[in-house]
Coordinates of C-alpha atoms in Angstrom, one line a residue:
Chain A
M1 CA 133.6 113.0 60.5
I2 CA 130.6 110.7 60.7
Q3 CA 128.9 110.2 64.1
F4 CA 128.0 106.6 64.6
Y5 CA 125.8 105.6 67.5
D6 CA 126.8 102.2 68.6
L7 CA 125.1 100.1 71.3
A8 CA 127.4 99.4 74.3
G9 CA 127.2 97.1 77.3
A10 CA 128.2 98.2 80.8
R11 CA 131.7 99.0 79.7
D12 CA 132.2 101.5 76.9
D13 CA 134.4 99.0 75.0
Q14 CA 131.7 96.3 74.9
R15 CA 130.1 97.0 71.5
L16 CA 127.6 94.2 71.1
S17 CA 124.8 94.8 68.6
P18 CA 125.0 92.6 65.5
Y19 CA 123.3 95.4 63.4
C20 CA 125.8 98.0 64.7
W21 CA 128.7 95.6 63.8
R22 CA 127.4 95.5 60.2
T23 CA 127.5 99.3 60.1
R24 CA 130.9 99.6 61.7
L25 CA 132.4 97.2 59.3
A26 CA 130.7 99.0 56.4
L27 CA 132.3 102.3 57.6
E28 CA 135.7 100.6 57.8
H29 CA 135.2 99.0 54.4
K30 CA 134.6 102.4 52.9
G31 CA 137.6 103.8 54.7
L32 CA 135.6 106.6 56.2
S33 CA 136.4 108.5 59.4
Y34 CA 133.8 108.1 62.1
D35 CA 133.3 108.6 65.8
A36 CA 131.7 105.4 67.3
I37 CA 129.7 106.8 70.2
A38 CA 128.8 104.4 73.0
W39 CA 125.0 104.4 73.2
R40 CA 122.7 102.6 75.6
F41 CA 119.1 101.4 75.3
T42 CA 118.0 104.0 77.9
E43 CA 119.4 106.9 75.9
K44 CA 116.6 107.0 73.3
D45 CA 116.5 110.8 73.6
L46 CA 119.9 111.0 72.1
I47 CA 118.7 109.4 68.8
A48 CA 115.1 110.8 68.9
F49 CA 115.9 113.0 65.9
T50 CA 115.7 109.8 63.8
G51 CA 112.0 109.3 64.7
Q52 CA 112.7 105.9 66.2
G53 CA 114.6 104.3 69.1
A54 CA 117.2 101.8 67.8
C55 CA 120.8 101.8 66.7
P56 CA 122.7 101.8 64.5
V57 CA 122.3 105.5 63.6
I58 CA 124.7 107.6 61.6
V59 CA 124.9 111.3 61.1
D60 CA 126.9 112.4 58.1
N61 CA 127.1 116.1 57.3
G62 CA 123.9 116.7 59.1
K63 CA 122.0 113.9 57.5
A64 CA 120.7 111.2 59.9
V65 CA 120.2 107.6 58.7
H66 CA 119.0 104.6 60.7
D67 CA 118.6 100.9 60.1
S68 CA 121.7 99.0 59.1
W69 CA 120.5 98.1 55.5
A70 CA 119.5 101.8 54.9
I71 CA 122.8 103.0 56.2
M72 CA 124.6 100.5 53.9
E73 CA 122.5 101.8 50.9
Y74 CA 123.3 105.4 51.9
L75 CA 127.0 104.8 52.2
E76 CA 127.1 102.9 48.8
A77 CA 125.3 105.8 47.1
T78 CA 127.3 108.6 48.8
Y79 CA 130.7 107.0 48.8
P80 CA 130.8 104.7 45.7
A81 CA 134.5 103.8 46.1
H82 CA 135.1 100.4 47.6
P83 CA 131.6 99.1 46.7
F84 CA 129.9 96.5 49.0
F85 CA 128.4 94.7 46.0
D86 CA 129.8 94.3 42.6
S87 CA 126.5 93.9 40.9
P88 CA 122.7 94.2 41.4
Q89 CA 122.3 90.4 41.6
A90 CA 125.0 90.3 44.3
K91 CA 122.9 92.7 46.3
A92 CA 119.7 90.8 45.7
H93 CA 121.3 87.5 46.8
A94 CA 122.6 89.3 49.9
L95 CA 119.1 90.1 50.9
F96 CA 118.4 86.4 51.2
I97 CA 121.5 85.9 53.3
K98 CA 120.4 88.9 55.5
H99 CA 117.0 87.2 56.1
W100 CA 118.6 83.9 56.8
T101 CA 121.0 85.5 59.3
E102 CA 118.2 87.3 61.1
Q103 CA 115.7 84.4 61.1
V104 CA 118.0 81.4 61.7
L105 CA 121.4 82.6 63.0
H106 CA 120.2 85.4 65.3
V107 CA 117.2 83.4 66.5
G108 CA 119.4 80.5 67.4
L109 CA 122.0 82.8 69.0
T110 CA 119.4 84.5 71.1
K111 CA 118.7 81.1 72.7
Q112 CA 122.4 80.7 73.4
V113 CA 123.4 84.1 74.7
V114 CA 120.4 86.3 75.6
L115 CA 120.9 85.7 79.4
D116 CA 124.6 86.7 79.1
V117 CA 123.6 89.8 77.0
H118 CA 121.3 90.9 79.8
D119 CA 124.1 90.4 82.4
M120 CA 126.6 92.5 80.5
L121 CA 124.4 95.5 80.0
A122 CA 124.6 98.7 82.0
D123 CA 122.4 98.4 85.1
R124 CA 120.1 101.1 83.9
D125 CA 119.5 99.2 80.6
K126 CA 118.7 95.9 82.2
P127 CA 115.0 96.4 83.1
H128 CA 114.2 97.7 79.6
F129 CA 116.0 94.8 77.9
R130 CA 114.4 92.2 80.2
S131 CA 110.9 93.5 79.9
T132 CA 110.9 93.9 76.1
R133 CA 112.6 90.5 75.4
E134 CA 110.4 88.7 77.9
Q135 CA 107.3 90.1 76.3
R136 CA 108.6 89.0 72.9
L137 CA 109.6 85.5 74.1
G138 CA 106.5 85.0 76.3
M139 CA 108.6 83.8 79.2
T140 CA 111.5 84.8 81.5
L141 CA 115.0 85.0 80.0
E142 CA 115.9 82.2 82.5
A143 CA 113.1 79.9 81.4
F144 CA 113.9 80.6 77.7
S145 CA 117.6 79.8 78.2
A146 CA 117.1 76.7 80.3
D147 CA 117.6 74.3 77.4
R148 CA 120.4 76.2 75.6
D149 CA 122.9 73.3 76.1
A150 CA 120.4 70.8 74.9
V151 CA 119.6 72.6 71.7
L152 CA 123.2 73.6 70.9
P153 CA 123.8 70.6 68.5
A154 CA 120.6 71.5 66.6
F155 CA 121.7 75.1 66.4
R156 CA 125.1 74.0 64.9
A157 CA 123.3 71.7 62.5
A158 CA 121.1 74.6 61.3
L159 CA 124.3 76.5 60.3
S160 CA 124.9 73.9 57.6
P161 CA 124.3 76.1 54.6
L162 CA 126.9 78.5 55.9
R163 CA 129.3 75.8 56.8
T164 CA 129.2 74.0 53.4
T165 CA 129.5 77.3 51.6
L166 CA 132.7 78.2 53.6
Q167 CA 134.1 74.7 52.7
K168 CA 134.1 75.8 49.1
I169 CA 134.9 79.5 49.1
P170 CA 136.9 81.5 51.7
F171 CA 134.2 84.2 52.4
V172 CA 130.5 84.4 51.9
S173 CA 131.1 87.0 49.2
G174 CA 133.8 84.8 47.5
E175 CA 137.5 85.5 47.5
R176 CA 137.2 88.7 49.5
P177 CA 134.9 89.6 52.4
S178 CA 132.2 92.1 51.8
Y179 CA 128.8 93.2 53.1
A180 CA 127.3 89.7 53.2
D181 CA 130.1 88.6 55.4
Y182 CA 129.6 91.6 57.7
I183 CA 125.9 90.6 58.0
V184 CA 126.7 87.1 59.1
F185 CA 129.7 88.0 61.2
G186 CA 127.7 90.6 63.1
G187 CA 125.8 87.7 64.7
F188 CA 128.9 85.9 65.8
Q189 CA 130.5 89.0 67.1
W190 CA 127.4 89.8 69.2
A191 CA 127.7 86.3 70.7
R192 CA 131.5 86.7 71.3
V193 CA 131.3 90.1 72.9
S194 CA 128.3 89.1 75.1
S195 CA 128.9 85.6 76.2
E196 CA 131.6 83.2 77.5
R197 CA 129.9 80.4 75.5
D198 CA 131.5 79.7 72.2
V199 CA 128.8 78.4 69.9
L200 CA 131.3 77.1 67.3
E201 CA 133.6 74.1 67.6
P202 CA 137.2 74.8 66.6
S203 CA 137.0 72.2 63.8
D204 CA 134.1 74.0 62.2
P205 CA 134.9 75.8 58.9
I206 CA 132.8 78.7 60.3
Y207 CA 135.3 79.0 63.2
A208 CA 138.2 79.6 60.8
W209 CA 136.2 82.1 58.8
R210 CA 135.3 83.9 62.0
E211 CA 139.0 84.1 62.8
S212 CA 139.7 85.7 59.4
M213 CA 136.8 88.2 60.0
L214 CA 138.2 89.1 63.4
G215 CA 141.4 90.1 61.8
L216 CA 139.9 92.5 59.3
F217 CA 140.7 96.2 59.3
G218 CA 143.8 95.9 61.4
G219 CA 142.1 93.4 63.7
L220 CA 139.4 95.9 64.8
P221 CA 136.8 93.2 65.5
A222 CA 139.3 91.2 67.6
K223 CA 140.3 94.3 69.6
T224 CA 136.8 94.5 71.0
P225 CA 137.2 92.2 74.0
A226 CA 135.5 88.8 74.1
R227 CA 133.3 88.4 77.1
G228 CA 135.2 85.3 78.1
A229 CA 138.5 87.2 78.2
I230 CA 136.9 89.9 80.3
L231 CA 135.4 87.5 82.8
A232 CA 138.7 85.5 83.1
K233 CA 140.6 88.6 84.3
Chain B
M1 CA 122.1 70.1 19.5
I2 CA 122.9 69.3 23.1
Q3 CA 121.8 66.0 24.5
F4 CA 120.3 66.4 28.0
Y5 CA 119.5 63.4 30.0
D6 CA 116.6 64.3 32.2
L7 CA 115.1 62.1 34.9
A8 CA 111.5 61.0 34.2
G9 CA 108.7 59.2 36.0
A10 CA 106.5 56.5 34.6
R11 CA 105.3 58.8 31.9
D12 CA 107.9 60.4 29.6
D13 CA 106.4 63.9 30.2
Q14 CA 106.9 63.6 34.0
R15 CA 110.3 65.3 34.5
L16 CA 110.8 65.5 38.2
S17 CA 114.4 66.0 39.3
P18 CA 115.1 69.3 41.0
Y19 CA 118.6 69.2 39.7
C20 CA 117.6 68.4 36.2
W21 CA 115.1 71.4 36.3
R22 CA 118.0 73.7 37.2
T23 CA 119.8 72.4 34.1
R24 CA 116.8 72.6 31.8
L25 CA 116.1 76.2 32.8
A26 CA 119.8 77.0 32.4
L27 CA 119.7 75.7 28.8
E28 CA 116.5 77.7 28.2
H29 CA 118.1 80.8 29.7
K30 CA 121.1 80.5 27.3
G31 CA 118.7 80.0 24.4
L32 CA 120.4 76.8 23.4
S33 CA 118.9 73.9 21.4
Y34 CA 118.7 70.7 23.3
D35 CA 117.1 67.3 23.2
A36 CA 115.7 66.5 26.7
I37 CA 116.0 62.7 26.7
A38 CA 113.7 60.9 29.3
W39 CA 116.1 58.9 31.5
R40 CA 115.3 56.5 34.3
F41 CA 117.2 55.4 37.4
T42 CA 117.6 51.9 36.0
E43 CA 119.3 53.2 32.9
K44 CA 122.7 53.9 34.4
D45 CA 124.4 52.2 31.5
L46 CA 123.1 55.0 29.2
I47 CA 125.2 57.6 31.2
A48 CA 128.1 55.3 32.2
F49 CA 130.3 57.3 30.0
T50 CA 130.3 60.1 32.7
G51 CA 131.8 57.7 35.3
Q52 CA 128.9 58.2 37.6
G53 CA 125.2 57.3 37.8
A54 CA 123.1 60.4 38.3
C55 CA 121.4 63.0 36.0
P56 CA 121.5 65.8 34.9
V57 CA 124.1 64.9 32.2
I58 CA 124.7 66.9 29.1
V59 CA 126.7 66.1 26.0
D60 CA 127.7 69.1 23.9
N61 CA 129.8 68.5 20.8
G62 CA 131.0 65.2 22.2
K63 CA 131.9 66.7 25.6
A64 CA 130.0 65.2 28.6
V65 CA 129.4 67.2 31.7
H66 CA 127.5 66.0 34.8
D67 CA 126.3 67.7 38.1
S68 CA 124.0 70.7 37.7
W69 CA 126.5 73.2 39.1
A70 CA 129.3 71.9 36.9
I71 CA 126.9 72.0 33.9
M72 CA 126.0 75.6 34.8
E73 CA 129.7 76.6 34.9
Y74 CA 130.4 74.8 31.6
L75 CA 127.5 76.6 29.9
E76 CA 128.6 80.0 31.4
A77 CA 132.1 79.5 30.1
T78 CA 131.1 78.1 26.7
Y79 CA 128.2 80.3 26.0
P80 CA 128.9 83.6 27.7
A81 CA 125.8 85.4 26.2
H82 CA 122.9 85.7 28.6
P83 CA 125.0 85.2 31.7
F84 CA 123.6 83.5 34.8
F85 CA 125.5 85.8 37.2
D86 CA 126.4 89.4 36.6
S87 CA 129.4 89.3 38.9
P88 CA 131.7 87.0 40.9
Q89 CA 130.0 88.0 44.2
A90 CA 126.6 87.2 42.8
K91 CA 127.9 83.6 42.0
A92 CA 129.4 83.3 45.5
H93 CA 126.2 84.4 47.2
A94 CA 124.2 81.9 45.0
L95 CA 126.3 79.1 46.5
F96 CA 124.8 79.9 49.9
I97 CA 121.3 79.8 48.3
K98 CA 122.2 76.5 46.7
H99 CA 123.2 75.0 50.0
W100 CA 120.1 76.4 51.8
T101 CA 117.9 74.9 49.0
E102 CA 119.5 71.5 49.3
Q103 CA 119.7 71.3 53.1
V104 CA 116.5 73.1 54.1
L105 CA 114.1 73.2 51.1
H106 CA 114.9 69.8 49.6
V107 CA 115.1 68.0 53.0
G108 CA 111.7 69.5 54.0
L109 CA 110.2 68.6 50.6
T110 CA 111.5 65.1 50.9
K111 CA 109.3 64.6 54.0
Q112 CA 106.3 66.0 52.1
V113 CA 106.5 64.2 48.8
V114 CA 109.0 61.2 48.8
L115 CA 106.1 58.7 49.0
D116 CA 104.4 60.3 46.0
V117 CA 107.7 60.4 44.1
H118 CA 108.0 56.7 44.6
D119 CA 104.5 56.1 43.4
M120 CA 105.0 58.0 40.1
L121 CA 108.2 56.3 39.1
A122 CA 108.4 53.6 36.4
D123 CA 107.8 50.2 37.9
R124 CA 111.3 49.1 37.1
D125 CA 112.7 52.2 39.0
K126 CA 110.7 51.7 42.2
P127 CA 112.8 49.0 43.9
H128 CA 116.0 51.0 43.4
F129 CA 114.5 54.2 44.6
R130 CA 112.9 52.6 47.6
S131 CA 116.0 50.7 48.7
T132 CA 118.5 53.6 48.3
R133 CA 116.1 56.1 50.0
E134 CA 115.2 53.8 52.9
Q135 CA 118.8 53.1 53.6
R136 CA 119.5 56.8 53.7
L137 CA 116.5 57.6 55.9
G138 CA 116.9 54.6 58.1
M139 CA 113.2 53.6 57.8
T140 CA 110.5 52.8 55.3
L141 CA 109.2 55.6 53.1
E142 CA 105.8 55.1 54.7
A143 CA 107.2 55.4 58.3
F144 CA 109.2 58.5 57.3
S145 CA 106.2 60.1 55.7
A146 CA 103.7 59.3 58.4
D147 CA 104.0 62.7 60.1
R148 CA 104.1 64.8 57.0
D149 CA 100.9 66.6 57.7
A150 CA 102.0 67.4 61.3
V151 CA 105.3 68.9 60.2
L152 CA 103.9 70.9 57.3
P153 CA 103.5 74.2 59.3
A154 CA 107.1 73.9 60.5
F155 CA 108.3 73.3 57.0
R156 CA 106.5 76.4 55.8
A157 CA 108.0 78.4 58.7
A158 CA 111.4 77.3 57.7
L159 CA 110.9 78.9 54.3
S160 CA 110.8 82.3 56.0
P161 CA 114.1 83.7 54.6
L162 CA 112.8 83.0 51.1
R163 CA 109.4 84.4 51.9
T164 CA 110.7 87.7 53.4
T165 CA 113.1 88.1 50.4
L166 CA 110.3 87.7 47.9
Q167 CA 108.2 90.3 49.9
K168 CA 110.9 92.8 49.0
I169 CA 112.1 91.9 45.5
P170 CA 110.3 90.0 42.7
F171 CA 112.9 87.3 42.2
V172 CA 115.6 85.8 44.3
S173 CA 118.1 87.3 41.8
G174 CA 116.4 90.7 41.9
E175 CA 114.3 92.3 39.1
R176 CA 114.8 89.4 36.8
P177 CA 115.0 85.6 37.4
S178 CA 118.3 84.0 37.1
Y179 CA 120.2 80.9 38.2
A180 CA 119.5 81.4 41.9
D181 CA 115.8 81.3 41.1
Y182 CA 116.2 78.2 39.0
I183 CA 118.0 76.5 42.0
V184 CA 115.1 77.3 44.4
F185 CA 112.4 76.7 41.8
G186 CA 113.7 73.2 41.0
G187 CA 112.7 72.1 44.4
F188 CA 109.1 73.3 44.1
Q189 CA 108.8 72.0 40.5
W190 CA 109.9 68.5 41.8
A191 CA 107.2 68.6 44.4
R192 CA 104.6 69.9 41.8
V193 CA 105.3 67.2 39.3
S194 CA 105.5 64.4 41.9
S195 CA 102.7 65.1 44.3
E196 CA 99.2 66.2 44.6
R197 CA 100.1 68.0 47.8
D198 CA 100.7 71.7 47.5
V199 CA 103.2 72.6 50.1
L200 CA 102.4 76.4 49.7
E201 CA 99.4 78.3 50.7
P202 CA 98.0 80.6 48.0
S203 CA 98.5 83.7 50.2
D204 CA 102.2 82.9 50.5
P205 CA 104.5 85.3 48.5
I206 CA 106.5 82.2 47.5
Y207 CA 103.3 81.0 45.8
A208 CA 103.1 84.1 43.5
W209 CA 106.8 83.8 42.7
R210 CA 106.3 80.1 41.8
E211 CA 103.5 81.2 39.4
S212 CA 105.9 83.6 37.7
M213 CA 108.5 81.0 37.5
L214 CA 106.0 78.5 35.9
G215 CA 105.4 81.0 33.2
L216 CA 109.1 81.4 32.1
F217 CA 110.3 80.5 28.7
G218 CA 106.9 80.4 27.1
G219 CA 105.4 78.6 30.1
L220 CA 107.7 75.5 29.7
P221 CA 107.7 74.7 33.5
A222 CA 103.9 75.0 33.6
K223 CA 103.5 72.7 30.5
T224 CA 105.1 69.8 32.5
P225 CA 101.9 68.4 34.0
A226 CA 101.4 68.7 37.7
R227 CA 100.7 65.4 39.5
G228 CA 97.4 66.7 40.8
A229 CA 96.2 67.5 37.3
I230 CA 97.2 64.0 36.0
L231 CA 95.5 62.2 38.9
A232 CA 92.3 64.2 38.5
K233 CA 91.8 63.0 34.9

C-alpha cells in the first residue's frame, strides 16, 4: 500500500492541489493501491523526511518520492504496466504541455480562484498561505483578485491552444486520456474544488473534456465535491 | 521527384513561409528528392489544381496534397521510413504544440515582422498581402506594427513554456529533432528570413536551439539568407 500525502482544505474531502491531482490520477492509472492521506500546509513536519515541504509525496515500500513529475517517473519505472507515455517523444512533448499548464493555465487560474482557495483552507493554514502568496504576488490576495472578472475573457482566450486541440481529438493524449491530460486537468480540478466560479463556459470544448475527465476511474474526480456544491448546501 | 511549391519573397532564394518550412524540413527528414519551386501569392493559378490558394503544396506521382499537416500525414503514410512521430500519443501532443505555435508564437511574430515581410515581397505580391492582412488586422500594417518594440518583452515572456522545455531537453521532441521542432522552428525561420529584427536574445535557450535547427540537413535552413545579412550587403 502506497502512502500518498495529498493537500486538503478545511474538510478532509477537499483535495485541491493541482500537482496532487496529477499524482492521484497517476496512481489510479497504474491501478495501484494507495492511502491518500489528508495533509495541510502547516504539517511540514509530517513530510520532513523528504527534505522539502511540499506535496505530493509518496512512500512506496519505504522509498519516499516528491514532486509530481518525479513521482510519475518513479511509478513508470517501478510499475511499467499501463504506461503513461507510449514513446520517448510523447514524454518530451508532454513536458511542453506541463510548462504551458504551469505558466499559462495555473497563472491564469490563480487570478481567478486564489482568494477562494484561501477561504477554503483550514484556519491554521490560512496565515501561511496568505503570507507566502502575497509575498510572491507583491500585493494582498484581495488586491490581486480585484480584476478577476475583467480578465476572465482574456484568460479564456489564452486557453485557445487547448481548445482547438480538443476540437480535433477527444483527449490531449489522443483517443484515450493519459498523463498529459492529468497535468492539464489538475488545474481545472483545483479551481473546481476551491471555487464557486466556473472559469469555463458550457459551450467550450474544454468543458466537455473536463466532464469526461471527471468521470475517469469510476468518477473519482467528480466524487471530490465541487466548492459550489458545498456552499449551496 | 516531388514538386514542392514554396512561397518566396522578391528574390527566389527568400523562402519565408513558416508552413512551407515545416514541409521542407519534413521532406528533408524523410530523405526525399524534391524540387522546391519558388511560388508567389499572385500565382494562385499555378496551384489552382488543389482547389485552394495557399502553399505549401506538393505533387507526388501526380497526387497533389496541400496544407502542411495534411502533407506531413501523407508523407508519413507513403514513406514510413524515418517517422516524424514514434507513437500515436507523440502525434496527439504535437497537435497541441502546433496550435500553440500558430496562436501564440505566430501571432506574436506577426506583430514583430509583418511590416518587414511586406517589404521583402515581390512588388506584384505587395498589394494582395497588404489588403488581406490589413482586413484581418483591422488597421494598416504600419499602425499595427507601431508598438512592436514596446511589446517585445511581453512576446519573449510568452515564449516561456518553450524556453523552460528547452532548458530540460535539447529539442522539443526530446534527444533528436522531429516534426514538433519543425513546426516551432518554421515560425522563427519566417522571422529570420523576413526581418532584420532578432526577436530572441543570445542568452535565451531558444536561441541556442534555433542555432541547432539552422544546422540541420547540412545547414539547409542556415543557407537560406537571413534578411539582416541581405540588407547589410
